[in-house]
PDB file of C-alpha atoms and ligand atoms in Angstrom:
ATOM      1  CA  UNK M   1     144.435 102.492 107.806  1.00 38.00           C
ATOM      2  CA  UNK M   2     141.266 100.455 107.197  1.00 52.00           C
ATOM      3  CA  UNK M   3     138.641 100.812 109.976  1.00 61.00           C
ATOM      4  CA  UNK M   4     137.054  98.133 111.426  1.00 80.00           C
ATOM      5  CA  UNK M   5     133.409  97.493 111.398  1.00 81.00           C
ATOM      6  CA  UNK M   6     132.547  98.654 114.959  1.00 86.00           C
ATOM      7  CA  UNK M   7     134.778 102.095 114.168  1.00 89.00           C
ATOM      8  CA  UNK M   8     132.497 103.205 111.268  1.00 84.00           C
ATOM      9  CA  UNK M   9     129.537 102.275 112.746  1.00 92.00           C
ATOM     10  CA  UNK M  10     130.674 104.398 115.902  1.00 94.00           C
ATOM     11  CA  UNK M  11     131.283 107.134 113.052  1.00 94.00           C
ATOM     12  CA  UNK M  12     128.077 106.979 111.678  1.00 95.00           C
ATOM     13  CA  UNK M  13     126.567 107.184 114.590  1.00 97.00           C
ATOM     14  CA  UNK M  14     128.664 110.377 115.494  1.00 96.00           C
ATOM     15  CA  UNK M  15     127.595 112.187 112.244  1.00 96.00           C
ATOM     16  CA  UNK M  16     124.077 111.721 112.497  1.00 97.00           C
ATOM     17  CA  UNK M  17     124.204 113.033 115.905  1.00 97.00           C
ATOM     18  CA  UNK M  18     125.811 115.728 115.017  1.00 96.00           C
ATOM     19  CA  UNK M  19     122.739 116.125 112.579  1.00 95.00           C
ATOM     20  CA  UNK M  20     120.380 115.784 114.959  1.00 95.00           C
ATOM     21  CA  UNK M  21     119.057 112.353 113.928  1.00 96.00           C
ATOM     22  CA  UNK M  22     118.882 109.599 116.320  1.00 96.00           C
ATOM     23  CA  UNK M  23     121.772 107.888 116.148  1.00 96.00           C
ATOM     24  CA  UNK M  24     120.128 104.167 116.101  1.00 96.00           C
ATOM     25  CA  UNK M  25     119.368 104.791 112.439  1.00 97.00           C
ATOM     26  CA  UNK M  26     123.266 104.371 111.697  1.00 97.00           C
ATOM     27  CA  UNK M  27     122.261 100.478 112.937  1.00 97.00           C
ATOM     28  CA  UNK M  28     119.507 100.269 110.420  1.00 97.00           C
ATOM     29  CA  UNK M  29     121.070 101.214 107.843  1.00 97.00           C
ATOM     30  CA  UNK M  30     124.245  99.633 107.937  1.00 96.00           C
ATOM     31  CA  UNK M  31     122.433  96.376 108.965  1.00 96.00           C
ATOM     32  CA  UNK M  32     120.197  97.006 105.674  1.00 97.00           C
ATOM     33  CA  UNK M  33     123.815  97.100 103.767  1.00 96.00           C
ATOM     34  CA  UNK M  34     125.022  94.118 105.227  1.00 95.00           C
ATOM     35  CA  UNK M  35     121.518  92.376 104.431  1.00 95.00           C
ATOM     36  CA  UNK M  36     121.608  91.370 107.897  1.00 96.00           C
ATOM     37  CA  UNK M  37     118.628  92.496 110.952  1.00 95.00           C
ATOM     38  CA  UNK M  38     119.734  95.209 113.606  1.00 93.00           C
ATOM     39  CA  UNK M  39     119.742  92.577 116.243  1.00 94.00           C
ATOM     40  CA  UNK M  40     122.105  90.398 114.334  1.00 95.00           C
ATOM     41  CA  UNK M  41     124.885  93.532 114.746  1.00 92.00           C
ATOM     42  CA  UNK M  42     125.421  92.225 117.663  1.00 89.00           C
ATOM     43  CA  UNK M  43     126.923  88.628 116.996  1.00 91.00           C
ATOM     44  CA  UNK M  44     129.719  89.172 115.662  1.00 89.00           C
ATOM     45  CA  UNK M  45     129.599  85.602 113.766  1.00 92.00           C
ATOM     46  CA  UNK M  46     127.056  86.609 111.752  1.00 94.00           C
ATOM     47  CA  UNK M  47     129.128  90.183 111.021  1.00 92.00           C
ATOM     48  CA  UNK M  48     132.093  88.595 110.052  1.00 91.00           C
ATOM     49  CA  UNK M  49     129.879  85.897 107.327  1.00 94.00           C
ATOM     50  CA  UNK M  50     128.108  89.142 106.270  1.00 94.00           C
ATOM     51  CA  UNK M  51     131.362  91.096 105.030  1.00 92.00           C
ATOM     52  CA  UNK M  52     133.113  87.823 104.074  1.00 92.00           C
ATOM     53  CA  UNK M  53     130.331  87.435 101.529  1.00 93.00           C
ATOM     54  CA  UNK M  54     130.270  90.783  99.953  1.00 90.00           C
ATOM     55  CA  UNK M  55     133.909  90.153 100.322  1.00 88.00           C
ATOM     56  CA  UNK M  56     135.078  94.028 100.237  1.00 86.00           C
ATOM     57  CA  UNK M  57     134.902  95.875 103.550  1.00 87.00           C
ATOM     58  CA  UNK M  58     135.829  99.374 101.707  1.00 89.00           C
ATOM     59  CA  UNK M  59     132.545  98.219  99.285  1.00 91.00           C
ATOM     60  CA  UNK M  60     130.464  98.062 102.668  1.00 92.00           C
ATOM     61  CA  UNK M  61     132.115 101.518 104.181  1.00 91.00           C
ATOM     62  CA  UNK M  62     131.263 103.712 101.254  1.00 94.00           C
ATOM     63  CA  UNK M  63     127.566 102.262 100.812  1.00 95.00           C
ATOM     64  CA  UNK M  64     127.166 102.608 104.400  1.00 96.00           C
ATOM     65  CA  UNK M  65     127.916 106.629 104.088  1.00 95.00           C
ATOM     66  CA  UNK M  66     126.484 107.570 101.329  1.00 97.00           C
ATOM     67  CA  UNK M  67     123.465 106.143 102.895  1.00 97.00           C
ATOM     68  CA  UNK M  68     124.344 107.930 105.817  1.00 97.00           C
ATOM     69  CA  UNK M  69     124.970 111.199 104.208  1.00 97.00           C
ATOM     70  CA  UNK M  70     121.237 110.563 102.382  1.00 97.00           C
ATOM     71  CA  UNK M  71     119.854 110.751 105.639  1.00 98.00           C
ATOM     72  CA  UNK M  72     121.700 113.436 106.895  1.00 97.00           C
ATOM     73  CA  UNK M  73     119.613 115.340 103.765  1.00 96.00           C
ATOM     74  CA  UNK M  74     116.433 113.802 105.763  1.00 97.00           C
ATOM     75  CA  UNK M  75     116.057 110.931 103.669  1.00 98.00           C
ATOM     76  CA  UNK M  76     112.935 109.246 105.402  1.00 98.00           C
ATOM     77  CA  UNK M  77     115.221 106.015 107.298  1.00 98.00           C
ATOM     78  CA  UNK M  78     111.979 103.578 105.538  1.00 98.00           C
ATOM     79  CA  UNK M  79     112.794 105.101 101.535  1.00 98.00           C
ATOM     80  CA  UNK M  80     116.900 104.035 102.050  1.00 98.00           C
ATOM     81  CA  UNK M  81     116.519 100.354 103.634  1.00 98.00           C
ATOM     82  CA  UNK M  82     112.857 100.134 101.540  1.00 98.00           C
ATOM     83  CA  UNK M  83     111.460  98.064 104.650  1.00 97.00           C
ATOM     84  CA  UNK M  84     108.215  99.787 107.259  1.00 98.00           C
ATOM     85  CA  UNK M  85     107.493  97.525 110.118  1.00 97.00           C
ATOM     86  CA  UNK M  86     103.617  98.249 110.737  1.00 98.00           C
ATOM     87  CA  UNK M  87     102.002  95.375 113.370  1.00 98.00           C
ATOM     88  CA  UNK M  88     102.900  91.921 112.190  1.00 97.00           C
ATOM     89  CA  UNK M  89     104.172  92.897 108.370  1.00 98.00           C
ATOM     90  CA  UNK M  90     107.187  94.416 106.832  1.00 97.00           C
ATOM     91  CA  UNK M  91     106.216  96.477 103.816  1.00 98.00           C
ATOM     92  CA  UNK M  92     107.861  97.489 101.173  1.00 98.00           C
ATOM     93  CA  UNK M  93     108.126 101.188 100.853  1.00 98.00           C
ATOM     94  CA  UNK M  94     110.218 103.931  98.703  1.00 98.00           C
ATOM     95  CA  UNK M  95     109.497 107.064  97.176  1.00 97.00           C
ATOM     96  CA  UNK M  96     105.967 107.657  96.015  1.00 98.00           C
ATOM     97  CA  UNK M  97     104.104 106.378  99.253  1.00 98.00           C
ATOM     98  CA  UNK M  98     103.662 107.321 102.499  1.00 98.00           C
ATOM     99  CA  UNK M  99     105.414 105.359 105.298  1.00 98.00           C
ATOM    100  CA  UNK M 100     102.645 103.910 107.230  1.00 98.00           C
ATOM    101  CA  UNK M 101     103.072 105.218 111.045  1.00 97.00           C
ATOM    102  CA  UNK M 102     102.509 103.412 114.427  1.00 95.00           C
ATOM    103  CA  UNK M 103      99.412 105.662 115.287  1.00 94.00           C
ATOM    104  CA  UNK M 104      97.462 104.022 112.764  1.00 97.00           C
ATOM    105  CA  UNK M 105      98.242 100.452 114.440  1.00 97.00           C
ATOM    106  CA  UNK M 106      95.816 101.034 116.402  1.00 97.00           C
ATOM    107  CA  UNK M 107      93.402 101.801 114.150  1.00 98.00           C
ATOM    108  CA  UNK M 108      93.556  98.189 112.938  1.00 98.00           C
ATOM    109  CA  UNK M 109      93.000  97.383 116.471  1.00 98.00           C
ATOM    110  CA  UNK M 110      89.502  98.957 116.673  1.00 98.00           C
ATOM    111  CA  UNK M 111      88.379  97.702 113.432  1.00 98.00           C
ATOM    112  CA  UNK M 112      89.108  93.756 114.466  1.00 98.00           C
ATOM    113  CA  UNK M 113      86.759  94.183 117.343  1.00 98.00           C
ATOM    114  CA  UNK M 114      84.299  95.578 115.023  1.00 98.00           C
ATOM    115  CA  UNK M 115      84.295  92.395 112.764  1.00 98.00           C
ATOM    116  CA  UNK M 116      84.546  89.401 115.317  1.00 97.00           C
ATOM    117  CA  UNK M 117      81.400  90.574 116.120  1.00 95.00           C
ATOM    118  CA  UNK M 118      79.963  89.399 112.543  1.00 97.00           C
ATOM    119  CA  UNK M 119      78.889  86.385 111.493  1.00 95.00           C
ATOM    120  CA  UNK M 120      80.901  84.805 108.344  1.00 95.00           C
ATOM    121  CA  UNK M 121      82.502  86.589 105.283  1.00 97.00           C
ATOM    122  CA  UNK M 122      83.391  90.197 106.218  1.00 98.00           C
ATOM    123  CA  UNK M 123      83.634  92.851 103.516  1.00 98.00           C
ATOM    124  CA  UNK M 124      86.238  95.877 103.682  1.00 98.00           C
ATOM    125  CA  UNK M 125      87.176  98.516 101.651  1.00 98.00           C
ATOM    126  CA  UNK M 126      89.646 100.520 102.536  1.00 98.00           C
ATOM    127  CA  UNK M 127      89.549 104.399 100.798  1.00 98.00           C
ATOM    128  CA  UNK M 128      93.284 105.316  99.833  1.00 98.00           C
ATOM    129  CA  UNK M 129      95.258 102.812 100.449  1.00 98.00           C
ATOM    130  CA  UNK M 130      98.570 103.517 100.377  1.00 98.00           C
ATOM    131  CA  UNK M 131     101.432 101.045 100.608  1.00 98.00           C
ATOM    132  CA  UNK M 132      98.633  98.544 101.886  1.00 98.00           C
ATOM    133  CA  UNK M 133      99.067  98.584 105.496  1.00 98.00           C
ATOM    134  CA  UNK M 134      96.278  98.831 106.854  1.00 98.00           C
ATOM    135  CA  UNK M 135      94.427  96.654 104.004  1.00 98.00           C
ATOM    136  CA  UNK M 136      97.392  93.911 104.572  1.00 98.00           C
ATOM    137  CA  UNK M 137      97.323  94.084 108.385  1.00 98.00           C
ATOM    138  CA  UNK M 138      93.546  93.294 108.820  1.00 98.00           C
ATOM    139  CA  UNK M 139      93.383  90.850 105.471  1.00 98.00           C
ATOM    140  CA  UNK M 140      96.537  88.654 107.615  1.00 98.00           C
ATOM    141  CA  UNK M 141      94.634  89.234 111.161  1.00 98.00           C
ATOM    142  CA  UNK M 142      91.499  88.494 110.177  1.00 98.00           C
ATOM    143  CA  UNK M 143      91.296  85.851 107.654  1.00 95.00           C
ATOM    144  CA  UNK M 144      87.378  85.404 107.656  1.00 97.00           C
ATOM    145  CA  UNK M 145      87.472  89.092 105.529  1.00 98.00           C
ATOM    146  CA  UNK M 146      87.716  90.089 101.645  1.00 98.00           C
ATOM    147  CA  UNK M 147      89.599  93.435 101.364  1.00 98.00           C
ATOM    148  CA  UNK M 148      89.346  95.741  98.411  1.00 98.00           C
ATOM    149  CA  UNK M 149      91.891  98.131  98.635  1.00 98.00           C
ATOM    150  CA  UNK M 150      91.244 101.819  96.686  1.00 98.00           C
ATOM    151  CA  UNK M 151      94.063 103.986  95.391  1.00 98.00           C
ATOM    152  CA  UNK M 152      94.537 106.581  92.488  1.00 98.00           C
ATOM    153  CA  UNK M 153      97.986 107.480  93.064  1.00 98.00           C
ATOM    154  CA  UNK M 154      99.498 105.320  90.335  1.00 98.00           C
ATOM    155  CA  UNK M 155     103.265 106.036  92.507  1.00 98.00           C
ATOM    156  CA  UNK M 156     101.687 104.080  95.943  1.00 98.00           C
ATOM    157  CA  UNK M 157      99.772 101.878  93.700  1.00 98.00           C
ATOM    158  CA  UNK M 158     102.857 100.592  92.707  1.00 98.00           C
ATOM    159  CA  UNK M 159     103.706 100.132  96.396  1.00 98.00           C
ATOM    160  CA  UNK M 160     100.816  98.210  96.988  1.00 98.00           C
ATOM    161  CA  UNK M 161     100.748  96.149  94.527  1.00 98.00           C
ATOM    162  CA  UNK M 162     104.163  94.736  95.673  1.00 98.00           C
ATOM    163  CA  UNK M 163     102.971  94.665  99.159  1.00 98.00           C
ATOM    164  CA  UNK M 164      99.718  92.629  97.899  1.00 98.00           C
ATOM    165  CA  UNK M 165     101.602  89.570  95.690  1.00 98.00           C
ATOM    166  CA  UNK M 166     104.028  89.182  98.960  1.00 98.00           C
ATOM    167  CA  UNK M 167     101.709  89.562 101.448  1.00 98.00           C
ATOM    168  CA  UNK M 168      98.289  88.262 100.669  1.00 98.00           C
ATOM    169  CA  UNK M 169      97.279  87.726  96.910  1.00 97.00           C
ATOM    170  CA  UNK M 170      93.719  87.555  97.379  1.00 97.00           C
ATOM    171  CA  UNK M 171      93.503  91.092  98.565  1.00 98.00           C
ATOM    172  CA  UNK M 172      91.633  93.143  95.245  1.00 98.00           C
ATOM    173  CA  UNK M 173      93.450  96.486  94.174  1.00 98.00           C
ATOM    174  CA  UNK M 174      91.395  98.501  92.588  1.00 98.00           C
ATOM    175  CA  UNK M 175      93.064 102.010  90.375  1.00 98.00           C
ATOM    176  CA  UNK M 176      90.534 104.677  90.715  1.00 98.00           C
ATOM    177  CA  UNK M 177      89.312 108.141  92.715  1.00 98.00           C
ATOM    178  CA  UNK M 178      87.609 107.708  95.930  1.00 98.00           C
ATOM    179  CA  UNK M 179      84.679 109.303  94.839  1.00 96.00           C
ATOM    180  CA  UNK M 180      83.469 106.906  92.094  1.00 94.00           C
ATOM    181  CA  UNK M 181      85.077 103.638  93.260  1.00 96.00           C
ATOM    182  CA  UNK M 182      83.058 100.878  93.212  1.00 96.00           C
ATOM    183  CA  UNK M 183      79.390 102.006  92.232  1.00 95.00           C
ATOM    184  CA  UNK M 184      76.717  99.985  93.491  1.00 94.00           C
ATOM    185  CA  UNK M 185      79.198  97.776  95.706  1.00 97.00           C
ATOM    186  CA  UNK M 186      77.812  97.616  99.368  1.00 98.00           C
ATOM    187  CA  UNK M 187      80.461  96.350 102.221  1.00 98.00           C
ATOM    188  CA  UNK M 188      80.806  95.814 105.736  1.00 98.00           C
ATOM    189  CA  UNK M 189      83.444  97.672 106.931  1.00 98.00           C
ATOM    190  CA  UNK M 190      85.397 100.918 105.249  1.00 98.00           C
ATOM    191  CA  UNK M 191      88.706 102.203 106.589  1.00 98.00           C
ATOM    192  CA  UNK M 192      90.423 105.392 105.731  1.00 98.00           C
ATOM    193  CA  UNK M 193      93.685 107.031 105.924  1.00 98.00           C
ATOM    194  CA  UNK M 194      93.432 109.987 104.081  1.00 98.00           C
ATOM    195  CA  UNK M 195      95.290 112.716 103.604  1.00 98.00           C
ATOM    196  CA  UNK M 196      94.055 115.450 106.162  1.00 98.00           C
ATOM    197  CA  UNK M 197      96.828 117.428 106.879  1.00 98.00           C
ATOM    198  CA  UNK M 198      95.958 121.268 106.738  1.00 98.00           C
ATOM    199  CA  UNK M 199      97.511 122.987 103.693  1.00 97.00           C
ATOM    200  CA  UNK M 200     100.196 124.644 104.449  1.00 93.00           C
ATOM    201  CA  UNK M 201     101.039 123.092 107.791  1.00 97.00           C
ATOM    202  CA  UNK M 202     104.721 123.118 108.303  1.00 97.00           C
ATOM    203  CA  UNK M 203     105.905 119.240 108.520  1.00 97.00           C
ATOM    204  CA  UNK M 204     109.100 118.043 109.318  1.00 96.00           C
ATOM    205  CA  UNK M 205     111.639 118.061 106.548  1.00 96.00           C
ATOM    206  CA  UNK M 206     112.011 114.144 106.199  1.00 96.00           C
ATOM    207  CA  UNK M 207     108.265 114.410 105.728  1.00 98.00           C
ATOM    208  CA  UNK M 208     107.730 117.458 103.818  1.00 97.00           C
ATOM    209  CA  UNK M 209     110.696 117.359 100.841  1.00 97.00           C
ATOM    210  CA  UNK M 210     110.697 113.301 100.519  1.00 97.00           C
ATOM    211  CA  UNK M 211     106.847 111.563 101.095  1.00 98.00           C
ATOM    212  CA  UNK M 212     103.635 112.201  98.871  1.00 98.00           C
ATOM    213  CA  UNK M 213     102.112 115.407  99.652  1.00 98.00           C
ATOM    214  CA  UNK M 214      98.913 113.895  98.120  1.00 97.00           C
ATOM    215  CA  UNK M 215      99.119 111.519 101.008  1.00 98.00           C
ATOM    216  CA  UNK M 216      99.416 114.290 103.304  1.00 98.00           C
ATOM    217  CA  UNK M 217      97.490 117.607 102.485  1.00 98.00           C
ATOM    218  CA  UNK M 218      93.882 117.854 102.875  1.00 98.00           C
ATOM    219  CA  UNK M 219      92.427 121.316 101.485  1.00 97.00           C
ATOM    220  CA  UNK M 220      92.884 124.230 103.667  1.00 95.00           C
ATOM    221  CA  UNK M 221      91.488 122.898 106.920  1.00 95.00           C
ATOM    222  CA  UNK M 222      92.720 119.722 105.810  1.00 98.00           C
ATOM    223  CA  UNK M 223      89.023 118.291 106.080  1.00 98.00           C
ATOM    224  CA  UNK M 224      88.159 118.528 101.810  1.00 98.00           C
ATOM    225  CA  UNK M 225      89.421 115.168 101.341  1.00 98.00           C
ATOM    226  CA  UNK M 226      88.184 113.417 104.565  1.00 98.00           C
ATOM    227  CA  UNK M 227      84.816 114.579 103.546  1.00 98.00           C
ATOM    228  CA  UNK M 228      84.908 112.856 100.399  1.00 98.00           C
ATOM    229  CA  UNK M 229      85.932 109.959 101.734  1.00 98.00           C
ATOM    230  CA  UNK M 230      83.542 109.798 104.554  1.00 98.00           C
ATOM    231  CA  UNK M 231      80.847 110.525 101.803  1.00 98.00           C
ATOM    232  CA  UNK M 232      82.407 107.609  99.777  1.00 98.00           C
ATOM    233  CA  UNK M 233      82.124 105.614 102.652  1.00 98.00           C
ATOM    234  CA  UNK M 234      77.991 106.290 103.702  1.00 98.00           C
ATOM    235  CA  UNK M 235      77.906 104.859 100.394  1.00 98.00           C
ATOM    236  CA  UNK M 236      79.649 101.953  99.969  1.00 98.00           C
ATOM    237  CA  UNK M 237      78.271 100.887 103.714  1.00 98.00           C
ATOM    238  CA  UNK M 238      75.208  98.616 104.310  1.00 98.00           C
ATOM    239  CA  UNK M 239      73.141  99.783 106.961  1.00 98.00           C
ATOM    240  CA  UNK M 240      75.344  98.720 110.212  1.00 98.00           C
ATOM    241  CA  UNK M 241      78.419  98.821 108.453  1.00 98.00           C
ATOM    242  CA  UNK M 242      81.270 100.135 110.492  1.00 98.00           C
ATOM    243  CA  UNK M 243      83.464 103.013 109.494  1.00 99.00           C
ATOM    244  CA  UNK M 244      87.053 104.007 111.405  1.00 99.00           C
ATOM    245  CA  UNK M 245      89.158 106.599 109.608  1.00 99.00           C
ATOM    246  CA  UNK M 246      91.898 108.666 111.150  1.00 98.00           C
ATOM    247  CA  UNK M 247      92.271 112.404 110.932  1.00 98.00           C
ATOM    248  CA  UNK M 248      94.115 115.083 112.169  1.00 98.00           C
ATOM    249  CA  UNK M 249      94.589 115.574 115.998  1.00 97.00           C
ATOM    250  CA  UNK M 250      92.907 119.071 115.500  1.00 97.00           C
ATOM    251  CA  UNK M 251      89.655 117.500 113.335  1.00 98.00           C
ATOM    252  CA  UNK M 252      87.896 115.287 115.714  1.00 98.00           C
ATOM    253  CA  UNK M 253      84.588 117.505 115.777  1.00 98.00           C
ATOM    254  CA  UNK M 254      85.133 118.322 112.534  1.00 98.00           C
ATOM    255  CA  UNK M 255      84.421 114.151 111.368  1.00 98.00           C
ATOM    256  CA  UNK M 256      82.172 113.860 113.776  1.00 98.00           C
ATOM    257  CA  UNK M 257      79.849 116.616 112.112  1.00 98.00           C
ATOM    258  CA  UNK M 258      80.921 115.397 108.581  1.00 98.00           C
ATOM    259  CA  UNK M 259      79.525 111.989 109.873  1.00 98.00           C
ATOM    260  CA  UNK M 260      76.564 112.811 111.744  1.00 98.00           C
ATOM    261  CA  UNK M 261      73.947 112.760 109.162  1.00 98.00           C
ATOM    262  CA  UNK M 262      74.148 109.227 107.891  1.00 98.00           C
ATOM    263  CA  UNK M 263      76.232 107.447 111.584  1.00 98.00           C
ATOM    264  CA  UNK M 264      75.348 107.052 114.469  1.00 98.00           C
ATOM    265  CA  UNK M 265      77.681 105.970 117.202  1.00 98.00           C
ATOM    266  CA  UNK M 266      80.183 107.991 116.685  1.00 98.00           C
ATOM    267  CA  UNK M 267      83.432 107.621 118.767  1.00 98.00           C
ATOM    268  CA  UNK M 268      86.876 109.316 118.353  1.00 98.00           C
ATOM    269  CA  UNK M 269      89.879 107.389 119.774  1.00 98.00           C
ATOM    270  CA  UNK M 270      92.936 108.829 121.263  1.00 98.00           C
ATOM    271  CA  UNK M 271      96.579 107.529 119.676  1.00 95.00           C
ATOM    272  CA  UNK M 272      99.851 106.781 121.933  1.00 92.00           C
ATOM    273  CA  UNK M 273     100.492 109.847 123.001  1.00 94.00           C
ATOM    274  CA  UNK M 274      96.625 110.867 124.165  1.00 96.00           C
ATOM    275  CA  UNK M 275      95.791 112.999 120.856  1.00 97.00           C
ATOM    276  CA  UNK M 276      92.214 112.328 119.201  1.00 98.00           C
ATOM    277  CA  UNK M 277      93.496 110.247 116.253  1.00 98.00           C
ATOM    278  CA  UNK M 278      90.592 108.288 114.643  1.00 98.00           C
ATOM    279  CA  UNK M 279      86.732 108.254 114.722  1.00 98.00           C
ATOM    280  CA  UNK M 280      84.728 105.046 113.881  1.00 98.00           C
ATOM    281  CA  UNK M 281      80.861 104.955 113.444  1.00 98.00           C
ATOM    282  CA  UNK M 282      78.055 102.478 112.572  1.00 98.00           C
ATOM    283  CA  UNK M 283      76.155 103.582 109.126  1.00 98.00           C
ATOM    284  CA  UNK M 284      72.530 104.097 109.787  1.00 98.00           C
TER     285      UNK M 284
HETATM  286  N1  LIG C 301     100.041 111.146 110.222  1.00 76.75           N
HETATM  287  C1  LIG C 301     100.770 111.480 109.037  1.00 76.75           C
HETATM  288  C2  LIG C 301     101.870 112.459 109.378  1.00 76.75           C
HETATM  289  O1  LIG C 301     102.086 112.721 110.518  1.00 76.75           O
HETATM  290  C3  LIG C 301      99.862 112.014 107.975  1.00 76.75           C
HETATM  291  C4  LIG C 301      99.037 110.944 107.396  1.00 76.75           C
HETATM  292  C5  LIG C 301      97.904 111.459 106.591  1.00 76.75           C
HETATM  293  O2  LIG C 301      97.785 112.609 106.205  1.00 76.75           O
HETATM  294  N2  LIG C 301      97.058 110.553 106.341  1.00 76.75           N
HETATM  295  O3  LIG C 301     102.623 112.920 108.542  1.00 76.75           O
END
């Protein structure tokens, strides 16, 4: 006999328990396959116009677990429904990018106060940029800036380059290494998430077999690549330009040292959970 819509979501959320993955993410997806939001699950109106419009319930069942069995093989939840929630935006996301995470939100957070403190135009680059989130989230919240967003990784630039003609157009991409971007360019403010995670640290497996490990790994301390970028970043910087870039929980003296000959106040910020997750500085 057919199940009903409420039985195989009750399923799915059985096997992913069962795999030790929460079981909300059975909501997500099979809201994602009914192009519907998680809270809309609920009404069962809007279920009912949902399935009437794909029209085959078995249709909806088998997408639902195959997507469930792709998680179940740690699938990153983001990479199946192609949707990260980070702040105000939902980004696009899928293999070749790192899913942004909700300790850099606050991040963004630290960086806003820096700039309403400036008078007019504010210039930002941000080193690495990923899927855009960071680049997208202060561009939106802070509309007096002009964000130039650096990547190399031609698999996220892809990523951002979506995220950029839905988000905010005017927001300049730019294809190239850290290390050489934009010679002779001075800015106000530089953010970085780069990859600083110690080679060879063991990550979880959603992390470790599905995102970017040149998002992730840093050199052996993890600190080779925040280096460059901080070095990228005393660069690019006017003198009382304002740096924030996050690291490692286990690197906070570490960028403070890195920073030390060309900042000065030089801060590290806990995350949600108390661990030392970014340092900002003013450039000398
Ligand atoms: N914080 C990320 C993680 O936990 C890593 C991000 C990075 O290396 N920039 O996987």
């Amino acid at each position: 006999m057919e199940l009903t819509f409420k039985e195989f979501l009750r399923g799915g959320k059985e096997q992913l328990t069962a795999a030790g993955f929460p079981e909300v993410d059975a909501e997500h997806l099979l809201a994602h396959v009914l192009g519907i939001s998680r809270m809309e699950l609920h009404n069962p109106v809007t279920v009912e116009n949902a399935i009437n419009a794909i029209g085959d319930i078995t249709v909806i069942e088998e997408t639902f677990w195959k997507m469930l069995d792709r998680r179940c093989a740690h699938e990153p939840l983001q990479y199946l429904t192609g949707v990260a929630y980070f702040r105000y935006l939902e980004l696009q996301v899928g293999p070749g990018v790192l899913v942004p995470r909700p300790e850099s939100e606050l991040l963004v957070d630290a960086v806003l106060k820096n700039i309403e403190g400036r008078d007019g135009a504010v210039s930002v680059v941000d080193l690495g940029a990923g899927s855009g989130a960071l680049t997208l989230a202060i561009a939106t919240e802070a509309p007096q800036t002009h964000l130039i967003a650096v990547e190399k990784d031609p698999a996220a630039v892809e990523w951002l380059r979506k995220n950029v003609s839905r988000i905010d157009e005017t927001v300049r991409i730019l294809e190239s290494d850290v290390e050489d971007a934009l010679d002779g360019v001075k800015c106000d403010v530089v953010i970085a998430n780069p990859p600083y995670i110690p080679d060879g640290q063991e990550l979880p497996k959603d992390v470790a077999e599905h995102e970017p490990a040149i998002a992730l790994f840093g050199g052996e301390d993890g600190m080779t690549i925040p280096r460059r970028f901080i070095n990228a970043a005393a660069r690019l910087l006017k003198s009382g330009g304002f740096l924030a870039i996050e690291h490692h929980e286990s690197q906070p003296i570490d960028i403070a040292a890195a920073m030390l000959s060309d900042f000065e106040n030089i801060h590290c910020h806990n995350d949600l959970v108390g661990r030392p997750r970014f340092t900002t500085g003013t450039r000398r």
